[in-house]
XYZ file of C-alpha atoms in Angstrom:
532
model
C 30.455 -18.096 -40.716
C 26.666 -18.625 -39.733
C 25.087 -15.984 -39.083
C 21.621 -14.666 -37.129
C 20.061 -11.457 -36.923
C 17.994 -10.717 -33.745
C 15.899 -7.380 -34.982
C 13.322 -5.818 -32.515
C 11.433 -2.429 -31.849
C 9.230 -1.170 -29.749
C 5.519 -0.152 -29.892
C 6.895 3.328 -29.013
C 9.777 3.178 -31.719
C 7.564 1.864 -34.119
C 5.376 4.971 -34.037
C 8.305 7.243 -34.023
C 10.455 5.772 -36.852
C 8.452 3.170 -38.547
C 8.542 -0.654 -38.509
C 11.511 -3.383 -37.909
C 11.867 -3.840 -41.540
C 14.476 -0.835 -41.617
C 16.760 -2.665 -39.373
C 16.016 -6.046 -42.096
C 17.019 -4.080 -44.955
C 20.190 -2.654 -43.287
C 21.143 -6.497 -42.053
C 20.721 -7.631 -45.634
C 22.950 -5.274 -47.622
C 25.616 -5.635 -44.553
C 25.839 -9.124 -44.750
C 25.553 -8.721 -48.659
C 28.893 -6.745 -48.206
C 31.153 -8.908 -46.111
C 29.880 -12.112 -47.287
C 28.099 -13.223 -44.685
C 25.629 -16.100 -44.671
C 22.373 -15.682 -42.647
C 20.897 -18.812 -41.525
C 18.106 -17.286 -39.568
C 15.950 -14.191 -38.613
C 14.193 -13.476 -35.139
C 12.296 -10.550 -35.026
C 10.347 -9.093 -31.749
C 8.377 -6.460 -33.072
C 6.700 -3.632 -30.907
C 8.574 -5.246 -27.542
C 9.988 -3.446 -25.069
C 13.839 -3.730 -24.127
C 13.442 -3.616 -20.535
C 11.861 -7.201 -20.438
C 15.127 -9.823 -20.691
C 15.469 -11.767 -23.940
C 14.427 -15.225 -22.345
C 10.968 -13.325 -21.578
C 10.745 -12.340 -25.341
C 8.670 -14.636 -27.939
C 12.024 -14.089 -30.156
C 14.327 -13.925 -28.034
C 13.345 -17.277 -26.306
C 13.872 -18.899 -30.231
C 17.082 -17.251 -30.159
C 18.059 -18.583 -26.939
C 17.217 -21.916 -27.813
C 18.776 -22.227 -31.032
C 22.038 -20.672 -30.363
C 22.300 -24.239 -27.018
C 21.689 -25.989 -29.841
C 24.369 -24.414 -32.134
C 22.003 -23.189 -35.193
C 24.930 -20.159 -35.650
C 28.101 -19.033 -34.772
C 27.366 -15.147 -34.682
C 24.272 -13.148 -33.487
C 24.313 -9.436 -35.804
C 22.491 -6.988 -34.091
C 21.822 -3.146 -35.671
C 22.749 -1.386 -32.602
C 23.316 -3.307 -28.642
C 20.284 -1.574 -27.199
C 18.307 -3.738 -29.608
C 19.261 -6.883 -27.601
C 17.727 -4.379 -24.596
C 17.690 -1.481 -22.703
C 19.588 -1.412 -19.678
C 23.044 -2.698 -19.013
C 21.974 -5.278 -16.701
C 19.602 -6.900 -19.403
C 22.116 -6.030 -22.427
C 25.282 -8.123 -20.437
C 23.345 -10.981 -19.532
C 22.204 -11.745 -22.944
C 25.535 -11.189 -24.066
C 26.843 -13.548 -21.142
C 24.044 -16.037 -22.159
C 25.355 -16.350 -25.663
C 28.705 -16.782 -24.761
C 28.549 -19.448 -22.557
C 27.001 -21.426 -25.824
C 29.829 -20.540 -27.877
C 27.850 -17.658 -29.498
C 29.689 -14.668 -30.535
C 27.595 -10.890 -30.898
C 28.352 -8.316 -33.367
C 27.080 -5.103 -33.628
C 26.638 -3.978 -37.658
C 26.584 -0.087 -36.392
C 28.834 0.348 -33.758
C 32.732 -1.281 -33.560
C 32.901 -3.765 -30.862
C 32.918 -7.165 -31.252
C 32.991 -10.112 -28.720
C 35.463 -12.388 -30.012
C 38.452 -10.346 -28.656
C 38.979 -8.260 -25.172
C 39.131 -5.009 -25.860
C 35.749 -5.650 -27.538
C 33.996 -6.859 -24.379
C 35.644 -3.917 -23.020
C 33.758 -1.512 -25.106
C 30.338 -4.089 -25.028
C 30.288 -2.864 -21.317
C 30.799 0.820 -21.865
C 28.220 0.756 -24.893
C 25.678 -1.239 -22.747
C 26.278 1.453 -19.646
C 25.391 4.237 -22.529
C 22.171 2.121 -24.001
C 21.147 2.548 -19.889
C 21.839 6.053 -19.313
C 20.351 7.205 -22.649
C 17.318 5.184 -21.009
C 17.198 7.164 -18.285
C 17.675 10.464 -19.237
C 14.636 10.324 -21.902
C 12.658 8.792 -18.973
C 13.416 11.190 -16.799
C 12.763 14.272 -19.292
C 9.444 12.127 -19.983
C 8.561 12.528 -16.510
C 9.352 15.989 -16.283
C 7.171 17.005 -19.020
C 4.530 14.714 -17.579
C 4.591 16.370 -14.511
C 4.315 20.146 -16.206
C 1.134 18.600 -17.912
C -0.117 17.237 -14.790
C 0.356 20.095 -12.937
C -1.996 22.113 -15.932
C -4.867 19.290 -15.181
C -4.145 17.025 -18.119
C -5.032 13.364 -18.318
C -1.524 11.533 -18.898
C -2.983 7.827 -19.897
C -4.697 5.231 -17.401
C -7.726 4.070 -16.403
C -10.308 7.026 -16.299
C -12.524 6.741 -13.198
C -16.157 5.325 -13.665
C -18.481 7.988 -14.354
C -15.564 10.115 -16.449
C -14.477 10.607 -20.048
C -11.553 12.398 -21.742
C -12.073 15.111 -23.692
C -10.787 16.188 -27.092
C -8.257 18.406 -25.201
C -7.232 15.522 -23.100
C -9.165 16.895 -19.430
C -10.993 15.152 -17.843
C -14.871 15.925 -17.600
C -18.678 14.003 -16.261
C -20.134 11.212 -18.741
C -23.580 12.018 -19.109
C -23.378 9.158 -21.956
C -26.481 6.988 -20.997
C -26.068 2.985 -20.235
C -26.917 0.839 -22.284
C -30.751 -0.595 -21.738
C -30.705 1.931 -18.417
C -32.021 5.055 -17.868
C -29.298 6.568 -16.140
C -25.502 7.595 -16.713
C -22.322 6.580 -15.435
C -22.343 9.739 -13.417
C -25.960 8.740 -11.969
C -24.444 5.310 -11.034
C -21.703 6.862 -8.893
C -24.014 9.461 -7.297
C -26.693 6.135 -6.589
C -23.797 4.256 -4.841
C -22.688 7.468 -2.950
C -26.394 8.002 -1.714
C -27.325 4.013 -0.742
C -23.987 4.412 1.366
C -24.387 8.368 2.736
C -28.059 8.790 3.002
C -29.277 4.768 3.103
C -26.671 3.358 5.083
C -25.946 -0.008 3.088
C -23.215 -1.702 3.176
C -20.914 -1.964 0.053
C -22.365 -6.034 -0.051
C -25.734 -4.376 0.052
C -24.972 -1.954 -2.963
C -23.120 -4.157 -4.725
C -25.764 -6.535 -4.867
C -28.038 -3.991 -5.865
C -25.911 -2.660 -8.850
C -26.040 -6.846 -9.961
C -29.778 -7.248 -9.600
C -29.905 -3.791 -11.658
C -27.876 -5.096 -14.281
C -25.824 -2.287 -14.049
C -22.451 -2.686 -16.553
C -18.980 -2.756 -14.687
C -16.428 -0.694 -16.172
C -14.579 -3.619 -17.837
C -17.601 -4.960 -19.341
C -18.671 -1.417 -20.438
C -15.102 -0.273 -22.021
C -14.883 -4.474 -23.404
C -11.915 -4.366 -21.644
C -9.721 -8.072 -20.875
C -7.902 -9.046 -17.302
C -4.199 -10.995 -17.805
C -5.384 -14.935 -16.652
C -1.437 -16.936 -17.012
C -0.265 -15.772 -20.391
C -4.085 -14.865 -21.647
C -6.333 -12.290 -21.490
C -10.100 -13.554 -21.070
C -13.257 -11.469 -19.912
C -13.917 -10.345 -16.675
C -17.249 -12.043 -14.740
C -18.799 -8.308 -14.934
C -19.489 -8.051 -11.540
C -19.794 -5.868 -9.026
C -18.114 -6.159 -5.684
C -17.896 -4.775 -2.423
C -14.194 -4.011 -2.581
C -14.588 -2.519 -5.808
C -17.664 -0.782 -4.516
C -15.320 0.357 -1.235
C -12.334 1.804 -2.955
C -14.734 3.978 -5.327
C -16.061 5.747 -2.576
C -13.003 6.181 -0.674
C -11.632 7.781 -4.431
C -11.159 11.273 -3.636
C -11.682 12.244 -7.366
C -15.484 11.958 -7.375
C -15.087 14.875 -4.976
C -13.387 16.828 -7.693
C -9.217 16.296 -6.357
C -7.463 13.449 -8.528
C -3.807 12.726 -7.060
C -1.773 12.055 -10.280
C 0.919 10.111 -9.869
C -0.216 7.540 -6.822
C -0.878 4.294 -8.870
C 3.275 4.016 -10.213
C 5.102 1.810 -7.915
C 7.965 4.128 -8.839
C 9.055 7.253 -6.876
C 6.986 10.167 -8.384
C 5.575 13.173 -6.711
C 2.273 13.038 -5.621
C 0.021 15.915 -7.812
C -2.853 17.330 -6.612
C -5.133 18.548 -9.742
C -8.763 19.663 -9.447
C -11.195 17.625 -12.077
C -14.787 18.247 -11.987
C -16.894 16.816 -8.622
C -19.657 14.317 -9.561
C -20.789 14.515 -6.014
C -20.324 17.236 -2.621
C -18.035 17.033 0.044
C -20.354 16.932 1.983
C -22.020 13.754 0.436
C -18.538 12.342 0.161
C -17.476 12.565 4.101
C -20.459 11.510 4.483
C -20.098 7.922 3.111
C -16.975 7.979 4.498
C -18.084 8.179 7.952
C -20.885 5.759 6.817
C -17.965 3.244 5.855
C -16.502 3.337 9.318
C -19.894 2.890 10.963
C -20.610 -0.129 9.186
C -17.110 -1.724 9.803
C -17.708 -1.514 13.518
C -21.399 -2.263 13.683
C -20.084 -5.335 11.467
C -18.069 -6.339 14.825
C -20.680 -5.958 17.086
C -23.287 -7.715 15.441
C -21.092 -10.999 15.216
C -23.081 -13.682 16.619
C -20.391 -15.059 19.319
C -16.312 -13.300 20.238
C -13.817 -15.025 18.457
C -10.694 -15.312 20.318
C -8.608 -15.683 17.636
C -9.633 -13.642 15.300
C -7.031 -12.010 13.236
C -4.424 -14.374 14.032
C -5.584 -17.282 11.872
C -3.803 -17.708 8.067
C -5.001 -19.761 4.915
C -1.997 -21.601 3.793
C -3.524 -21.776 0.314
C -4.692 -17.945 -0.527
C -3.138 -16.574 2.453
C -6.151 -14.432 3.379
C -7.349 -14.038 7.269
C -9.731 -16.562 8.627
C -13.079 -14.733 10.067
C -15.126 -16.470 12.510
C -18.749 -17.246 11.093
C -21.590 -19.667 12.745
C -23.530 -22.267 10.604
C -26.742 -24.478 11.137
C -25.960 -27.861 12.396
C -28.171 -30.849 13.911
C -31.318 -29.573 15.226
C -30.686 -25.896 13.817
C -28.294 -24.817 16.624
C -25.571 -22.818 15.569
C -22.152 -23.532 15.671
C -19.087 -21.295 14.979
C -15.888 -21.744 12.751
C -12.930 -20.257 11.639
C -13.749 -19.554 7.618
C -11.367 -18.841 4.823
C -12.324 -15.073 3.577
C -11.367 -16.751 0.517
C -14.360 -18.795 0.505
C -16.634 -15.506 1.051
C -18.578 -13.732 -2.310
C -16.458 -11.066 -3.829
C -13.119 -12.030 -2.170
C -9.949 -13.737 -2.690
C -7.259 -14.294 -5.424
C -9.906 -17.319 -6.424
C -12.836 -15.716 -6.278
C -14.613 -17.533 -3.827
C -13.417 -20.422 -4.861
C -10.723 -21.038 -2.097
C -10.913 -24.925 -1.375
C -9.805 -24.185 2.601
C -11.442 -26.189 5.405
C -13.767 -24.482 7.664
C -11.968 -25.371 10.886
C -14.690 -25.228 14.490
C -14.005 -22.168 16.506
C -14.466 -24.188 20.237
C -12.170 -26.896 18.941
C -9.012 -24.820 17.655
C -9.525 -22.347 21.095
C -9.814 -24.541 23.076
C -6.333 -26.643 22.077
C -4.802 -23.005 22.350
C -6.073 -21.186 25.086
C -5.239 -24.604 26.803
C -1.663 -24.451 25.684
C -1.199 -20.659 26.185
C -2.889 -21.407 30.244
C -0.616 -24.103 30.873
C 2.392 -22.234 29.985
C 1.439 -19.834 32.788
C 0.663 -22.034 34.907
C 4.093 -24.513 34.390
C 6.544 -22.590 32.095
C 9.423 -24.804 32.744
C 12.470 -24.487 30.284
C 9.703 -22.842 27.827
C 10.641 -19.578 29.998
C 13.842 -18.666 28.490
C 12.343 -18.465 24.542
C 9.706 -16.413 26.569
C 12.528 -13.931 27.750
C 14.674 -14.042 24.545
C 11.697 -12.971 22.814
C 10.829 -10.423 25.209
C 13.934 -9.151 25.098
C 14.411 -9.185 21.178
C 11.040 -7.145 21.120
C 12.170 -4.644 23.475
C 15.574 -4.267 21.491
C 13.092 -3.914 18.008
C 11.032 -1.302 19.530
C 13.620 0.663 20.837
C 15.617 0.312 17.325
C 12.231 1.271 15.446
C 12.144 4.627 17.897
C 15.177 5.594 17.169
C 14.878 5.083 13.244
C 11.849 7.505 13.738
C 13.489 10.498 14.809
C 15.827 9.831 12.170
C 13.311 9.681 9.870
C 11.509 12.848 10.999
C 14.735 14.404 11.638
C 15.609 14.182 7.719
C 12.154 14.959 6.701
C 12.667 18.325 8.418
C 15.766 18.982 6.849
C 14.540 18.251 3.463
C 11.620 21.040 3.837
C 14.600 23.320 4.223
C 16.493 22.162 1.454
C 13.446 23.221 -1.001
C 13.435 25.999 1.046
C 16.744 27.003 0.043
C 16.316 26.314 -3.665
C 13.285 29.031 -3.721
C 15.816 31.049 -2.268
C 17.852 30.336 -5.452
C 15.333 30.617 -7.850
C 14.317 33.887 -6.237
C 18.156 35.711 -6.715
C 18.140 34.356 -10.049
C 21.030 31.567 -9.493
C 19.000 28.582 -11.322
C 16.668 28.373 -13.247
C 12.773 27.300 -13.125
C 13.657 23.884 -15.038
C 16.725 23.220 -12.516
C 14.112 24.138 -9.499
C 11.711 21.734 -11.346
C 14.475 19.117 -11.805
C 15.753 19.692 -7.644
C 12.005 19.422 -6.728
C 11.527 15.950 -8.134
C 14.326 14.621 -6.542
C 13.335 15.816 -3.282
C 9.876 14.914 -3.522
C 10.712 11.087 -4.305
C 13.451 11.412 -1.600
C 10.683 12.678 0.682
C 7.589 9.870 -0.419
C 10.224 6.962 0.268
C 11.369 8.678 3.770
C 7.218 8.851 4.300
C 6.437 5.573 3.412
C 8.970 4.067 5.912
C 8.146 6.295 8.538
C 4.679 5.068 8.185
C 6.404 1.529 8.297
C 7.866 2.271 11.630
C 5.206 3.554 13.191
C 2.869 0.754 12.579
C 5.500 -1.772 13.878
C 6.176 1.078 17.279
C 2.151 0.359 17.613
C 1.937 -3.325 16.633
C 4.216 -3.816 19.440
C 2.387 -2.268 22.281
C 1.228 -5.278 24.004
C 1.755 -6.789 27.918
C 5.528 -7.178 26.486
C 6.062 -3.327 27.264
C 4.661 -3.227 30.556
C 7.343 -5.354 32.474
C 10.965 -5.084 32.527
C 10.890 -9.197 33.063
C 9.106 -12.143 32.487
C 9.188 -13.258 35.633
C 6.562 -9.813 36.367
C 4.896 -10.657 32.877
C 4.041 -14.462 34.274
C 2.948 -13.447 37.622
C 0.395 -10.895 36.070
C -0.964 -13.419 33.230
C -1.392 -15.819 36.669
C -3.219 -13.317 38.834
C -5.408 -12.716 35.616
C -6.721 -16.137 35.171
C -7.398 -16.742 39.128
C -10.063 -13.871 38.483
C -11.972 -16.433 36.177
C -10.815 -13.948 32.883
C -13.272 -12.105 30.409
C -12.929 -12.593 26.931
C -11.064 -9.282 26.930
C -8.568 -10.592 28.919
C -8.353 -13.621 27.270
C -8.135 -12.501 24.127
C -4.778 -10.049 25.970
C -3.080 -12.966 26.501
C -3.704 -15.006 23.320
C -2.438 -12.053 21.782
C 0.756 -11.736 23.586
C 1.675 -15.237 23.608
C 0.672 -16.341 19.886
C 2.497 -15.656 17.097
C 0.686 -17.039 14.520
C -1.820 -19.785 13.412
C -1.833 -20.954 9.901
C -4.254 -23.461 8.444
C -2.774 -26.463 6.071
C -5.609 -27.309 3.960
C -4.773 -31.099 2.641
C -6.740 -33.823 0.471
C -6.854 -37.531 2.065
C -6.921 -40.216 -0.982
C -11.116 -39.835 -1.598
C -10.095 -35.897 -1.922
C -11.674 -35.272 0.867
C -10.286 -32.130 2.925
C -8.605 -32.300 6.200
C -6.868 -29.619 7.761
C -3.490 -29.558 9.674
C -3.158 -26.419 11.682
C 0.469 -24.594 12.645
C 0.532 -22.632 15.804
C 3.538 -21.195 16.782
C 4.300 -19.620 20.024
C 5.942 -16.550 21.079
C 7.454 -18.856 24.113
C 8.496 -21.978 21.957
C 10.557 -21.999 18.848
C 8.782 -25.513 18.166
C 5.824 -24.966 16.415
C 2.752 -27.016 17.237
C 0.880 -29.083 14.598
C -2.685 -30.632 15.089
C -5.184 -32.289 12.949
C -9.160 -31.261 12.699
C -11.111 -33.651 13.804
């Protein structure tokens, strides 16, 4: 028989019981015993069993090899080695199979040559998953305990913070390099260029650049994941980042632990010390909201279809901007916010074409007027969609007072585990343990409400204020015989668009051209048009 031995620990294992040459040693003297010959080693060492074996450096060889019939038999020292959840343990076992591959475990008595074997592969692999869990779970409950007591449980620490040798979090007064200030004194600058200066986050981003001020990756030499490498950052500053520091409630001295998992975890509020007031930090937060409107009014023409437009390469929102042509008149387009400093999966590098704002609303505020004007057969996907909207937002309503409905009941259930706690019927670990669940139960009931509520408003639009579209079409027509404002206008477009997206395509002297999708809320054709 030919045998291989797939070995692996993880980085966690490895600094619990030492390194994968235990399992090596204990393969050896097995095979050693029942005569076994070992035609090949894979070893993953310090990987983690949740990722599946294809996704593994060894694994992947194993894979490979066994298609190719290298072996008869894959040893393993226990089945959670091959991973660690049923789901990933049973399709690496299924994956071998259907090669011819047999797996053996050289701890544990199952064996899949024979039924009653892959009987007990099933029940072992459902054990590997629950022994998962439960030390997950009593990972997270001790977490939480430590959380609670202001510890700092791992992460990113926030610019302008250290850990301390008792693992809290406290102010770096550590001065930058080749600056006379701290990382403290950089987030109290940006809070008072914002608060008391009123820039922009562009404006103090550039600022921090021309300063030379270090970013926190390029400070902490830490790498960003580019493919399957990790490469330096540009060490940068940008608005964004500039934006969600000030909106970071923990430079006011309350750090929510928990709210960067995309798991289900309770939310814990810890108090950390404040770098600036709360004052200072409403403040900017009020500043933040000022800019983003003055940033509307100061635009240099309407855009009537702003919002609506897509990049079909980055799949940011286009945002109307005006340019210098011939004789240095302006003249406005739709641009990529791709294509804008600081933005975009590319980094301003998005290769989208600027499409000309007159041009694209003209073709559909023309299309949208002359389906007022002469709806013809276009009238019935006008009324199936009303309709279908109408049904949508009365669905979404009634999900809502579910929602809040089981929200309220869950504030009584924790209610009525105090009440336990309090006569001595459980314990404070079981009221910990009931807490937890109710909490996640609670955050994913939250989120959706949330959900539905933002759809309930997305929806209020001229759809809602007639029962048919007979009344809808009559309004829309008494609207444009008023010559319509660009309020009005923009109403309509609204209610009668569903989206735009903009093709961006390269002609055979790479030269870009872009074919634009708009599809109606009263045709289930979409329209297609070249720039010109």
């Amino acid at each position: 028989m030919r045998a291989a031995v797939y070995a692996r620990v993880s980085s966690e294992e490895q600094a619990e019981r030492g390194t994968i040459e235990n399992q090596v040693e204990f393969a050896v003297k097995y095979c050693d015993l029942h005569q076994i010959n070992i035609v090949e080693w894979y070893k993953d060492d310090g990987v983690t069993g949740i990722l599946p074996l294809e996704e593994r450096p060894e694994g992947k060889r194993l894979l490979e090899d066994a298609r190719n019939k290298k072996f008869d038999v894959v040893l393993v020292y226990r089945l959670d080695r091959l991973g660690r959840s049923a789901r990933i343990i049973l399709n690496a076992v299924h994956e071998l199979e259907q090669n011819g591959i047999k797996v053996k475990s050289m701890t544990e008595p199952f064996d899949t040559s024979d039924p009653n074997g892959r009987f007990l592969l099933t029940v072992l692999a459902g054990v590997a998953d629950l022994e998962r869990e439960t030390i997950l779970e009593r990972m997270q409950y001790g977490a939480n305990r430590a959380a609670r007591a202001g510890k700092w449980l791992g992460g990113i620490v926030p610019y302008g913070y250290r850990v301390n040798e008792e693992g809290y979090l406290e102010i770096s007064d550590n001065l930058l390099p080749e600056l006379n200030m701290s990382e403290a004194d950089v987030i109290r600058l940006i809070y008072y260029l914002i608060a008391e200066q009123g820039y922009s986050t562009i404006k103090v981003a550039d600022y921090l650049n021309a300063l030379g001020v270090p970013t926190a990756y390029v400070k902490d030499g830490r790498q960003v994941t580019r493919g399957k490498r990790k490469v330096n950052t540009s060490g940068v500053w940008t608005p964004g980042r500039i934006r969600n520091m000030v909106v970071n409630t923990t430079y006011k001295g309350i750090h929510y632990y928990g709210k960067r998992t995309k798991k289900n975890r309770e939310l814990i509020p810890r108090e950390v010390p404040a770098i600036v007031s709360e004052e200072i930090w409403e403040k900017a937060q009020q500043k933040l909201k000022e800019n983003q409107i003055e940033a509307l009014k100061n635009a240099k023409r309407p855009y009537l279809l702003r919002g609506l437009i897509k990049c079909g390469l980055c799949g940011l929102t286009y945002q109307g901007q005006s340019y210098k042509g011939s004789k240095n008149k302006l003249r406005a387009y739709y641009v990529c916010g791709g294509k804008v400093a600081y933005r975009g999966p590319l980094q301003g590098k998005c290769p989208s074409k600027n499409v000309p704002a007159e041009w694209i609303e003209d073709i559909v505020w023309g299309e949208c007027v002359n389906f007022i004007k002469n709806p013809g057969e276009a009238i019935k996907e006008l009324s199936r969609t009303i309709e279908t909207k109408k049904e949508q937002k009365e669905e979404l309503k009634s999900e809502k007072q579910i929602l809040l409905k089981t929200l309220k009941e869950k504030q009584l259930e924790r209610e009525s585990i105090l009440d336990l706690y309090r006569r001595k019927v459980i314990t404070a670990d079981d009221v910990e343990r009931q807490f937890q669940k109710i909490e996640n139960e609670m955050k994913d009931l939250e989120n959706r409400l949330k959900e539905v509520e933002d759809q309930i408003a997305a929806e209020e639009n001229l759809f809602n204020s007639f029962n048919t579209v007979e009344e809808l079409l009559e309004n829309l027509r008494s609207k444009l015989e008023s010559n319509p404002s660009f309020e009005i206008r923009r109403e309509i477009v609204r209610t009668l668009v569903k989206e735009i997206v903009v093709d961006t395509r390269f002609d055979e002297k790479n030269r870009p051209f872009a074919v634009i999708k708009v599809k109606y809320n009263f045709s289930d054709v979409t329209r297609t048009v070249k720039d010109s």
